[in-house]
Each structure stands twice: as C-alpha cells, then as structure tokens.
C-alpha cells in the first residue's frame, strides 16, 4: 500500500521527514500507515542521516514561584514540585512536557531521564508522596507527542543509579543502592524498541551514585562509591565490552578523588567534559586539561551538557534561590585566550533546580 496513492514511498518519506517537529503528531493521525512510519525508529534515523534533526535539552526541574514582598518587590524561589522542562536552543523556546497520565501525584523524585532516538525514557525514582521506591518506566515520544508505559525495571529496589544510552535504542542502568542503602554491583540493559530488559554481568565493584556515559562506542560506568565509603567517590571507571560480555576496570579515569561524576558528559566532538572544583575540564586521553573556569559567581552546578558545539551549564551562586544558564563555545580553540561564558536568557519559571537532564536530537 502506497503512503500516498500514485507516489513512490521513497519520495513520500522524503516529504514526511521534512515536516516541522510540531506537525508530526498531526501527520501521524492521518492513517495507520503514516502513523507506523512516523513513529518508527527508522523514521528518526532517516531524519538524522539527512541532517534534519535538532537538539533539545530536557530536564527534571523544580517549579518556580513568584511572590510579592510587602514593599512591592517580587522574589523568586523554587518549590519542591518537579516537572519535565524542555529547552529548544534553536529558537530559545522553553516549555513543559505533558504530565505522565498514570502518575497522579506528580513526577517521581530522583528519577532518571535518558534520550533514545526520539524517545525520552523516565526510569525509577521515589513516589513524591509516600517516598516508595519505584521501578516503573515511562516513555515520551516527541514525534507522536504521547506517553506510553515501558516494561518495569526488574530486580531489587534501586535508587540513585547511573543511567545512559547509545542514543539509538539501548540503555544501561548500573549501580545505585537498595532499600537498606547498600551500594549495588549489578547492572541491566534495556532495549527501548523491544521493550525488554536483560541482566548484565556484575561489575567489578559496587557503585552508588555513579554516572553512565556512552563514550567511544562503549558504555562507561564512572566513579560512584561502595557501601563502606558512603559518599567518598572513586576516581576509576568500568567499561562494558559487548564482545566478551565483561566489565573492564580503568584506574584513575577521573584523575581526581572524591569528586561527584554527575557532570561528566560526552561532547559533540567525542571528548569527555566535567566540572571539577571551580573549573570545567576536558579529557584528552589519558589526562584531563582545564578548559575554563566556571561562570563568575557560580559555585554549584546542577547540570552540564553539550549541544551544537557548545557546553550548556545550569548552576547557581552560594546565596541564590534560582538557577541560571550559561553557554561556552567549543567550536574554536581558545589560542591561549580565556574562554568566556555567555549567559542564556531563561524565563523566570524555568530557573528552578535541575535534578537530572539529558539531550536529544528530534
């Protein structure tokens, strides 16, 4: 059956992939055949290969309230209600994703989000009312503009785990801790297309609050700490080798000790970047090099990502209630000059605390 009668399907698909992103849900409702093509992973791969995708930043972010002081001034502060916010760097727009229909009490606290193709996957977290640890998986498709339920994360209760994807179809969940605060050595993989979980071999060591990054074609589980260390972060990493189905330990991966790995990300250029102390560093194997200082006045970094040749940072000062966003251009090396952060204009309602974030190309 032709997608459009009398027109070759190849030409029709070339037309469909060029629709604006906000029109895909309407196009998908035309007929079952169009819906099947538009919502398929292959449709996203075709758009990406044709250079038609664009990045969006997605964050688990707290709501921000505005109050008036007695003298008439207004003040901003973050509340403890979280939602999923989206920033489109291309046009500077910000918006909220629709709430997950099944979660009437709101987004799970400390859930993890990860981008896979045109899907945003929300995994685990704690019930915002009862604080019960959740194993549920919810998937938002940016093309259809709708949520669907994924297979629950199997195994024991798991909180504060690392989570990363290959941006195509696979997710790895590693470490974290159980309901008795024991750090976990186990790891899982999730195939978003098949909606299937697979238990991976145990890692070499327990890793609570680790970071999972897909780097150089392999999943890296970076840092974290064992039960006995309680917050003292390691500086090593484990790399999963799909050929041998085993983990490989890489000592001194971060070159610093007792530093949270949560800001460690892979840039568009394939290099790793990370906030360390008052600086942002870049990994130039096997060493790390200082790239730039943090933006002036920023002492706490909530989120770091790479997008269109830039680093995007969300952070705040020691006495600030709200968070600010900054961009650092990576396209041109500094040639000995100090790299300068540019402040990104952010609507007040999107200046709340960022608990977790990721970047997708849609």
Short mmCIF file of C-alpha atoms in Angstrom, two decimals, residues 58-60 63 82-85 96-109 111-113 120-126 128 134 136-141 145-150:
data_model
loop_
_atom_site.label_atom_id
_atom_site.label_comp_id
_atom_site.label_asym_id
_atom_site.label_seq_id
_atom_site.Cartn_x
_atom_site.Cartn_y
_atom_site.Cartn_z
CA UNK A 58 15.34 18.04 28.67
CA UNK A 59 15.47 18.50 32.44
CA UNK A 60 13.77 17.29 35.61
CA UNK A 63 8.68 24.69 39.71
CA UNK A 82 9.16 18.80 39.82
CA UNK A 83 8.19 18.53 36.18
CA UNK A 84 9.95 17.83 32.87
CA UNK A 85 11.01 21.03 31.14
CA UNK A 96 6.79 21.68 29.78
CA UNK A 97 6.09 18.16 28.64
CA UNK A 98 2.55 16.97 29.43
CA UNK A 99 2.31 15.14 32.79
CA UNK A 100 2.59 11.35 32.79
CA UNK A 101 -1.08 10.25 32.90
CA UNK A 102 -0.55 7.38 35.37
CA UNK A 103 1.34 9.49 37.90
CA UNK A 104 -1.43 11.48 39.56
CA UNK A 105 0.88 12.60 42.40
CA UNK A 106 3.48 14.03 40.04
CA UNK A 107 6.91 13.11 38.72
CA UNK A 108 8.93 10.64 40.85
CA UNK A 109 11.65 12.30 42.90
CA UNK A 111 14.00 9.65 38.68
CA UNK A 112 16.44 9.29 35.79
CA UNK A 113 15.75 10.51 32.27
CA UNK A 120 12.54 10.32 26.32
CA UNK A 121 12.67 7.48 28.86
CA UNK A 122 11.83 8.12 32.54
CA UNK A 123 13.10 5.39 34.89
CA UNK A 124 12.58 4.77 38.60
CA UNK A 125 12.64 7.37 41.35
CA UNK A 126 10.57 7.75 44.51
CA UNK A 128 6.60 12.12 45.74
CA UNK A 134 9.50 2.89 42.08
CA UNK A 136 8.30 1.96 36.60
CA UNK A 137 9.35 3.09 33.11
CA UNK A 138 7.54 5.74 31.07
CA UNK A 139 8.42 6.76 27.52
CA UNK A 140 7.52 10.03 25.81
CA UNK A 141 7.77 10.12 22.03
CA UNK A 145 3.58 13.76 21.37
CA UNK A 146 2.35 10.98 23.66
CA UNK A 147 3.39 8.86 26.65
CA UNK A 148 3.47 5.06 26.77
CA UNK A 149 4.32 2.60 29.53
CA UNK A 150 7.52 0.56 29.29
#
